Tab-separated table of C-alpha atoms and ligand atoms in Angstrom:
chain	number	residue	atom	x	y	z
A	495	MET	CA	60.851	10.187	67.905
A	496	ALA	CA	57.138	9.541	68.321
A	497	LYS	CA	55.966	5.951	68.427
A	498	ILE	CA	55.257	4.632	65.022
A	499	ASP	CA	51.860	3.011	64.455
A	500	PHE	CA	52.912	0.280	62.077
A	501	LYS	CA	49.556	-1.423	62.209
A	502	ALA	CA	47.716	1.696	61.035
A	503	LEU	CA	50.262	2.174	58.275
A	504	LYS	CA	49.863	-1.383	57.121
A	505	ASN	CA	46.037	-1.153	57.129
A	506	LYS	CA	46.120	2.081	55.182
A	507	ALA	CA	48.420	0.586	52.554
A	508	GLN	CA	46.303	-2.541	52.256
A	509	LYS	CA	43.138	-0.537	51.852
A	510	ASP	CA	44.777	1.518	49.088
A	511	ILE	CA	45.899	-1.650	47.340
A	512	ASN	CA	42.443	-3.189	47.518
A	513	LEU	CA	40.884	-0.144	45.934
A	514	ALA	CA	43.423	0.087	43.113
A	515	LYS	CA	41.811	-0.488	39.743
A	516	ASP	CA	44.804	-0.751	37.435
A	517	LEU	CA	48.572	-1.153	37.241
A	518	LYS	CA	49.116	2.580	37.162
A	519	GLU	CA	47.373	3.029	40.495
A	520	LEU	CA	49.406	0.159	41.958
A	521	ASP	CA	52.550	1.933	40.845
A	522	GLU	CA	51.475	5.069	42.637
A	523	ILE	CA	50.782	3.090	45.812
A	524	PHE	CA	54.213	1.504	45.593
A	525	ARG	CA	55.781	4.938	45.368
A	526	LYS	CA	53.630	6.299	48.180
A	527	TYR	CA	54.752	3.644	50.677
A	528	LEU	CA	57.874	1.925	49.429
A	529	GLY	CA	59.331	4.373	46.963
A	530	GLU	CA	62.412	6.560	47.502
A	531	LYS	CA	60.309	9.176	49.262
A	532	GLY	CA	57.652	6.749	50.488
A	533	GLU	CA	56.395	6.595	54.051
A	534	LEU	CA	58.171	3.392	54.996
A	535	ARG	CA	61.474	4.503	53.500
A	536	GLN	CA	61.287	7.651	55.578
A	537	ILE	CA	60.867	5.528	58.684
A	538	LEU	CA	63.798	3.313	57.774
A	539	HIS	CA	65.936	6.380	57.171
A	540	SER	CA	65.106	7.837	60.559
A	541	LEU	CA	66.192	4.665	62.368
A	542	LYS	CA	69.750	5.860	62.593
A	543	ASP	CA	68.728	8.452	65.193
A	544	LEU	CA	67.345	5.829	67.569
A	545	PRO	CA	69.137	4.159	70.444
A	546	GLN	CA	70.526	0.818	69.330
A	547	LEU	CA	68.045	-1.462	71.035
A	548	LYS	CA	65.043	0.498	69.853
A	549	ARG	CA	66.572	0.765	66.399
A	550	LYS	CA	66.825	-2.979	66.052
A	551	GLU	CA	63.284	-3.615	67.187
A	552	THR	CA	61.711	-0.876	65.075
A	553	GLY	CA	63.814	-1.868	62.082
A	554	LYS	CA	62.653	-5.418	62.308
A	555	LEU	CA	59.034	-4.342	62.467
A	556	ALA	CA	59.452	-1.912	59.615
A	557	ASN	CA	61.013	-4.577	57.424
A	558	GLN	CA	58.253	-6.990	58.183
A	559	ILE	CA	55.608	-4.434	57.258
A	560	LYS	CA	57.552	-3.633	54.112
A	561	LYS	CA	57.515	-7.289	53.147
A	562	GLU	CA	53.820	-7.600	53.839
A	563	ILE	CA	52.985	-4.573	51.758
A	564	GLU	CA	55.212	-5.852	48.953
A	565	GLU	CA	53.461	-9.194	49.116
A	566	THR	CA	49.963	-7.657	48.880
A	567	LEU	CA	51.088	-5.458	46.013
A	568	LYS	CA	52.440	-8.461	44.151
A	569	LYS	CA	49.236	-10.429	44.581
A	570	LYS	CA	47.087	-7.570	43.425
A	571	LYS	CA	49.357	-6.978	40.471
A	572	SER	CA	49.056	-10.547	39.278
A	573	ASN	CA	45.255	-10.384	39.756
A	574	ILE	CA	45.049	-7.357	37.522
A	575	GLN	CA	47.366	-8.924	34.943
A	576	ASN	CA	45.238	-12.074	34.823
A	577	LEU	CA	42.153	-9.998	34.302
A	578	ILE	CA	43.777	-8.109	31.435
A	579	SER	CA	44.985	-11.242	29.710
A	580	ASN	CA	41.524	-12.826	30.053
A	581	ILE	CA	39.917	-9.825	28.418
A	582	GLN	CA	42.547	-9.855	25.699
A	583	LYS	CA	41.893	-13.519	25.052
A	584	GLN	CA	38.161	-12.922	24.734
A	585	GLU	CA	38.583	-9.908	22.498
A	586	TRP	CA	41.186	-11.433	20.310
A	587	VAL	CA	40.540	-10.864	16.637
A	588	ASP	CA	41.988	-12.981	13.906
A	589	ILE	CA	42.833	-10.358	11.337
A	590	THR	CA	43.672	-13.018	8.755
A	591	ILE	CA	40.069	-14.268	8.469
A	592	PRO	CA	38.531	-12.933	5.216
A	593	GLY	CA	35.925	-10.235	5.903
A	594	LYS	CA	32.202	-10.773	5.586
A	595	LYS	CA	30.794	-9.013	2.561
A	596	PRO	CA	27.863	-6.773	3.491
A	597	VAL	CA	24.733	-7.649	1.540
A	598	LEU	CA	24.203	-4.836	-0.926
A	599	GLY	CA	20.759	-3.946	-2.160
A	600	HIS	CA	20.040	-2.634	-5.620
A	601	LEU	CA	17.360	-0.741	-7.459
A	602	HIS	CA	14.069	-2.515	-8.054
A	603	PRO	CA	13.682	-3.625	-11.696
A	604	LEU	CA	10.721	-1.251	-12.126
A	605	THR	CA	12.828	1.673	-10.902
A	606	GLN	CA	15.587	0.667	-13.297
A	607	VAL	CA	13.131	0.504	-16.203
A	608	LYS	CA	11.501	3.786	-15.182
A	609	ARG	CA	14.882	5.544	-15.210
A	610	GLU	CA	15.728	4.076	-18.574
A	611	VAL	CA	12.429	5.263	-20.065
A	612	GLU	CA	13.001	8.724	-18.580
A	613	GLU	CA	16.485	8.922	-20.062
A	614	ILE	CA	15.330	7.968	-23.557
A	615	PHE	CA	12.529	10.543	-23.588
A	616	GLN	CA	14.698	13.230	-22.005
A	617	SER	CA	17.181	12.783	-24.821
A	618	MET	CA	14.302	13.492	-27.228
A	619	GLY	CA	13.485	16.777	-25.488
A	620	PHE	CA	10.770	15.597	-23.077
A	621	SER	CA	10.644	16.850	-19.478
A	622	VAL	CA	9.804	14.474	-16.644
A	623	VAL	CA	6.785	15.760	-14.696
A	624	GLU	CA	4.924	14.368	-11.699
A	625	GLY	CA	1.389	14.768	-10.388
A	626	PRO	CA	-0.696	13.873	-7.317
A	627	GLU	CA	-1.761	10.268	-6.669
A	628	ILE	CA	-4.963	11.470	-5.012
A	629	GLU	CA	-7.164	13.266	-7.489
A	630	ASN	CA	-10.657	14.622	-7.580
A	631	GLU	CA	-13.316	13.639	-10.050
A	632	TRP	CA	-12.690	16.659	-12.249
A	633	TYR	CA	-9.060	15.895	-13.060
A	634	ASN	CA	-9.371	12.119	-13.270
A	635	PHE	CA	-12.582	12.132	-15.342
A	636	ASP	CA	-14.557	15.275	-16.246
A	637	ALA	CA	-11.681	17.357	-17.567
A	638	LEU	CA	-10.615	14.363	-19.637
A	639	ASN	CA	-13.953	14.424	-21.424
A	640	ILE	CA	-15.432	11.585	-19.343
A	641	PRO	CA	-18.671	13.073	-17.989
A	642	LYS	CA	-20.550	11.674	-14.984
A	643	ASP	CA	-22.704	8.668	-15.797
A	644	HIS	CA	-20.826	8.124	-19.040
A	645	PRO	CA	-20.244	4.402	-19.531
A	646	ALA	CA	-16.590	5.139	-20.320
A	647	ARG	CA	-15.997	5.589	-16.591
A	648	ASP	CA	-16.416	1.840	-16.267
A	649	MET	CA	-13.110	1.431	-18.125
A	650	TRP	CA	-11.424	2.488	-14.902
A	651	ASP	CA	-12.517	0.571	-11.813
A	652	THR	CA	-12.061	3.316	-9.329
A	653	LEU	CA	-10.957	3.298	-5.702
A	654	TRP	CA	-12.928	6.168	-4.181
A	655	LEU	CA	-11.767	7.680	-0.919
A	656	LYS	CA	-14.170	8.142	1.957
A	657	ASP	CA	-14.503	11.870	2.241
A	658	LYS	CA	-17.070	14.515	2.871
A	659	GLY	CA	-18.328	15.499	-0.529
A	660	ALA	CA	-15.020	16.255	-2.267
A	661	LYS	CA	-15.217	13.046	-4.326
A	662	LEU	CA	-11.558	12.176	-4.004
A	663	LEU	CA	-10.085	9.050	-5.536
A	664	LEU	CA	-6.805	7.267	-6.152
A	665	ARG	CA	-5.983	8.233	-9.706
A	666	THR	CA	-6.789	5.466	-12.139
A	667	HIS	CA	-4.337	6.748	-14.749
A	668	THR	CA	-1.670	9.414	-15.193
A	669	SER	CA	-3.734	11.312	-17.783
A	670	PRO	CA	-4.985	13.908	-15.221
A	671	VAL	CA	-1.442	15.289	-15.196
A	672	GLN	CA	-2.037	16.369	-18.811
A	673	ILE	CA	-4.661	18.790	-17.463
A	674	HIS	CA	-2.520	19.991	-14.520
A	675	TYR	CA	0.380	20.655	-16.853
A	676	MET	CA	-1.591	22.416	-19.579
A	677	GLU	CA	-3.225	24.672	-16.978
A	678	LYS	CA	0.180	26.112	-16.212
A	679	ASN	CA	2.187	25.806	-19.414
A	680	GLN	CA	1.815	27.059	-22.971
A	681	PRO	CA	2.765	25.005	-26.035
A	682	PRO	CA	5.000	23.758	-27.452
A	683	LEU	CA	4.934	21.008	-24.813
A	684	ARG	CA	6.816	17.731	-24.438
A	685	ILE	CA	6.421	15.846	-21.187
A	686	ILE	CA	6.380	12.356	-19.808
A	687	VAL	CA	4.728	11.553	-16.480
A	688	PRO	CA	5.822	8.402	-14.676
A	689	GLY	CA	3.786	7.460	-11.613
A	690	SER	CA	1.615	5.010	-9.701
A	691	VAL	CA	-2.012	4.453	-10.593
A	692	PHE	CA	-4.612	2.347	-8.807
A	693	ARG	CA	-7.469	0.200	-9.986
A	694	HIS	CA	-10.092	-1.747	-8.166
A	695	GLU	CA	-9.676	-4.934	-10.125
A	696	ALA	CA	-8.862	-8.588	-9.747
A	697	THR	CA	-5.214	-9.477	-10.309
A	698	ASP	CA	-3.926	-11.974	-12.831
A	699	THR	CA	-0.745	-12.465	-14.859
A	700	ARG	CA	-1.370	-9.176	-16.719
A	701	HIS	CA	-3.205	-7.063	-14.138
A	702	GLU	CA	-2.370	-5.571	-10.765
A	703	PHE	CA	-4.425	-3.175	-8.695
A	704	GLN	CA	-1.422	-0.884	-8.332
A	705	LEU	CA	0.780	-0.254	-11.343
A	706	TYR	CA	3.061	2.294	-12.911
A	707	GLN	CA	2.136	4.266	-15.972
A	708	VAL	CA	4.183	6.616	-18.073
A	709	GLU	CA	2.036	9.284	-19.666
A	710	GLY	CA	3.379	11.149	-22.684
A	711	LEU	CA	2.114	14.450	-24.052
A	712	MET	CA	3.357	16.449	-26.976
A	713	VAL	CA	1.704	19.628	-28.247
A	714	ASP	CA	3.237	21.375	-31.228
A	715	LYS	CA	2.395	22.914	-34.563
A	716	GLU	CA	0.837	20.639	-37.150
A	717	ILE	CA	1.901	17.384	-35.491
A	718	SER	CA	0.043	14.196	-36.348
A	719	VAL	CA	-0.178	10.463	-35.711
A	720	ALA	CA	2.934	10.178	-37.909
A	721	ASN	CA	4.929	12.068	-35.245
A	722	LEU	CA	3.516	9.836	-32.537
A	723	LYS	CA	4.547	6.748	-34.495
A	724	ALA	CA	8.036	8.113	-35.130
A	725	ILE	CA	8.594	8.821	-31.441
A	726	LEU	CA	7.239	5.391	-30.464
A	727	ALA	CA	9.482	3.678	-33.030
A	728	GLU	CA	12.551	5.509	-31.714
A	729	PHE	CA	11.596	4.748	-28.129
A	730	PHE	CA	11.057	1.009	-28.739
A	731	LYS	CA	14.284	0.754	-30.710
A	732	ARG	CA	16.294	2.273	-27.890
A	733	PHE	CA	14.429	0.580	-25.071
A	734	PHE	CA	14.583	-2.941	-26.519
A	735	GLY	CA	17.964	-2.347	-28.156
A	736	LYS	CA	16.786	-3.366	-31.627
A	737	ASN	CA	14.115	-2.635	-34.193
A	738	THR	CA	10.967	-3.948	-32.597
A	739	ALA	CA	7.737	-4.675	-34.386
A	740	PHE	CA	4.855	-2.671	-32.948
A	741	ARG	CA	1.422	-1.799	-34.179
A	742	LEU	CA	-1.364	0.688	-33.595
A	743	ASP	CA	-4.882	-0.675	-33.524
A	744	PRO	CA	-7.999	1.479	-33.347
A	745	ASP	CA	-9.327	1.883	-29.814
A	746	PHE	CA	-11.452	4.258	-27.819
A	747	PHE	CA	-10.493	6.777	-25.153
A	748	PRO	CA	-12.731	9.787	-24.462
A	749	PHE	CA	-9.729	12.134	-24.251
A	750	THR	CA	-8.154	11.239	-27.605
A	751	GLU	CA	-9.553	11.211	-31.119
A	752	PRO	CA	-8.608	9.137	-32.994
A	753	SER	CA	-7.491	6.623	-30.346
A	754	PHE	CA	-5.218	3.587	-30.567
A	755	ASN	CA	-3.714	0.871	-28.537
A	756	VAL	CA	-0.031	0.166	-29.049
A	757	SER	CA	1.198	-3.444	-29.023
A	758	VAL	CA	4.590	-5.105	-29.480
A	759	THR	CA	5.387	-8.682	-30.432
A	760	CYS	CA	5.092	-10.858	-27.334
A	761	VAL	CA	8.638	-11.862	-26.317
A	762	ILE	CA	7.478	-14.785	-24.197
A	763	CYS	CA	6.277	-16.746	-27.260
A	764	GLU	CA	8.086	-14.667	-29.885
A	765	GLY	CA	4.774	-13.893	-31.533
A	766	LYS	CA	3.635	-17.508	-31.737
A	767	GLY	CA	0.867	-17.095	-29.186
A	768	CYS	CA	0.905	-17.946	-25.477
A	769	ASN	CA	-1.265	-17.516	-22.407
A	770	LEU	CA	0.148	-14.098	-21.574
A	771	CYS	CA	-0.728	-12.608	-24.982
A	772	LYS	CA	-3.933	-14.615	-25.151
A	773	LYS	CA	-2.609	-16.495	-28.178
A	774	THR	CA	-2.463	-13.319	-30.274
A	775	GLY	CA	1.320	-12.958	-30.389
A	776	TRP	CA	0.960	-9.286	-29.410
A	777	LEU	CA	0.933	-7.590	-26.029
A	778	GLU	CA	-0.626	-4.193	-25.438
A	779	MET	CA	1.876	-1.658	-24.074
A	780	ALA	CA	-0.020	1.620	-24.209
A	781	GLY	CA	-3.120	3.561	-25.081
A	782	ALA	CA	-2.574	6.579	-27.315
A	783	GLY	CA	-4.166	9.084	-29.647
A	784	MET	CA	-4.546	12.692	-30.714
A	785	VAL	CA	-5.572	14.985	-27.851
A	786	HIS	CA	-9.319	15.682	-27.939
A	787	PRO	CA	-10.196	19.400	-28.363
A	788	ASN	CA	-12.296	19.254	-25.160
A	789	VAL	CA	-9.176	18.354	-23.205
A	790	PHE	CA	-7.427	21.489	-24.466
A	791	LYS	CA	-10.547	23.504	-23.663
A	792	ASN	CA	-10.868	22.081	-20.131
A	793	SER	CA	-7.214	22.881	-19.417
A	794	GLY	CA	-7.887	26.497	-20.395
A	795	LEU	CA	-5.059	26.228	-22.866
A	796	ASN	CA	-4.706	29.323	-24.958
A	797	LEU	CA	-4.139	28.032	-28.467
A	798	ASN	CA	-4.089	31.477	-30.160
A	799	PRO	CA	-2.748	32.550	-32.484
A	800	PRO	CA	-3.386	30.871	-34.850
A	801	ALA	CA	-5.315	28.278	-32.904
A	802	GLY	CA	-5.758	25.833	-35.738
A	803	GLU	CA	-2.072	25.012	-36.030
A	804	TRP	CA	-1.618	23.422	-32.621
A	805	ARG	CA	-2.093	19.697	-32.304
A	806	GLY	CA	-1.326	17.251	-29.577
A	807	TRP	CA	-0.868	13.573	-29.072
A	808	ALA	CA	-0.730	11.582	-25.870
A	809	PHE	CA	0.079	8.073	-24.776
A	810	GLY	CA	-0.084	6.109	-21.558
A	811	PHE	CA	2.380	3.227	-21.208
A	812	GLY	CA	2.143	0.491	-18.624
A	813	LEU	CA	5.632	0.412	-17.130
A	814	GLU	CA	5.257	-3.160	-15.849
A	815	ARG	CA	4.341	-4.295	-19.352
A	816	LEU	CA	7.486	-2.675	-20.733
A	817	ALA	CA	9.598	-4.397	-18.077
A	818	MET	CA	7.893	-7.734	-18.778
A	819	MET	CA	8.689	-7.534	-22.482
A	820	LYS	CA	12.248	-6.398	-21.861
A	821	TYR	CA	13.087	-9.163	-19.389
A	822	LYS	CA	10.711	-11.927	-20.550
A	823	ILE	CA	8.620	-11.929	-17.376
A	824	ASP	CA	5.326	-13.745	-17.776
A	825	ASP	CA	3.564	-12.660	-14.564
A	826	VAL	CA	3.122	-9.023	-13.532
A	827	ARG	CA	2.535	-10.001	-9.890
A	828	LEU	CA	6.203	-10.950	-9.469
A	829	PHE	CA	7.243	-7.285	-9.338
A	830	ARG	CA	5.548	-6.565	-6.033
A	831	SER	CA	5.911	-10.048	-4.551
A	832	GLY	CA	9.051	-9.102	-2.625
A	833	ASP	CA	10.529	-12.463	-3.656
A	834	LEU	CA	14.327	-12.096	-3.576
A	835	ARG	CA	14.827	-15.045	-5.928
A	836	PHE	CA	13.085	-12.900	-8.518
A	837	LEU	CA	14.537	-9.516	-7.565
A	838	ASN	CA	18.145	-10.683	-7.335
A	839	GLN	CA	18.166	-11.449	-11.042
A	840	PHE	CA	18.273	-7.742	-11.863
B	1797	LIG	N1	-5.051	6.850	-19.648
B	1797	LIG	C1	-5.269	5.719	-20.494
B	1797	LIG	C2	-5.410	4.480	-19.623
B	1797	LIG	O1	-5.081	4.494	-18.489
B	1797	LIG	C3	-4.162	5.535	-21.481
B	1797	LIG	C4	-4.043	6.655	-22.471
B	1797	LIG	C5	-3.221	7.720	-22.200
B	1797	LIG	C6	-4.760	6.627	-23.653
B	1797	LIG	C7	-3.115	8.776	-23.097
B	1797	LIG	C8	-4.650	7.660	-24.549
B	1797	LIG	C9	-3.820	8.706	-24.275
B	1797	LIG	O2	-5.881	3.462	-20.066
């Protein structure tokens, strides 16, 4: 039997043990050296073929190496076990602690009100239509019977865009969508147009430079201001949840004739007069009126036959105003303030 290099065997085993990363690898190392078919076992088995003196000496050595390897294995095993229990301690989760509730967002009050308005008008046969927020002069003014240099343009403080000759602007109202829609559709028509509009004006409790409007347009045979009033009455009743006093006062818009403004009783002071309603007890919600013939003409609307029967009315609601009267909010600037104390009430 060749001489056995116990030292090399021991070094090899120790190196293996050092490199072991987990208990499974340690198990394999145990089997490789000390197991039933392991290298050291083989040596111990072969001792019986040796002369007695040699057998004793080699046996002693082999047993010593066996012990040393066992020792190293044991140490490494307890190292790994400590490591595991440390990790387990750190990662320990108390499953009895009540969970943290995630903070849930919700729809902005103006979005809620917009959806409600859409639903009410949809149930009365109106379609919801949208239009561009950047318009040119034609759609925002000329087509709506507001010619260049007409003083009526001053009613809308306009944010013009820097451009090369196209005269683009941020729409000052949703009325241009009347033109877009009538260019492509024939009467009878029933639409509402919710959307953002922009005005170059100072802000106060009633005014913002960006606001939402909801345009309404109905074109049908022989309709009149009476139809407009009936639709408004139904809308207010459903929106405010009760019969609500509203009134039409004469007003002027170039694209309607006759023109009105629509007011409801101020809910902040219950009609008694406060700062918001300028002591009148009424707050203006919309402009409205019968569609001016020039608006039909500029949309290229074909009103034949028989042209005379078709009539139209339009309105433009301020959505913020509606929300203010529904929820008793006395400052329009709160909506876009981003203040959670305000928003979380909805
Ligand atoms: N566009 C008008 C405004 O912004 C409101 C309006 C709409 C008036 C439709 C009459 C008809 O003030």
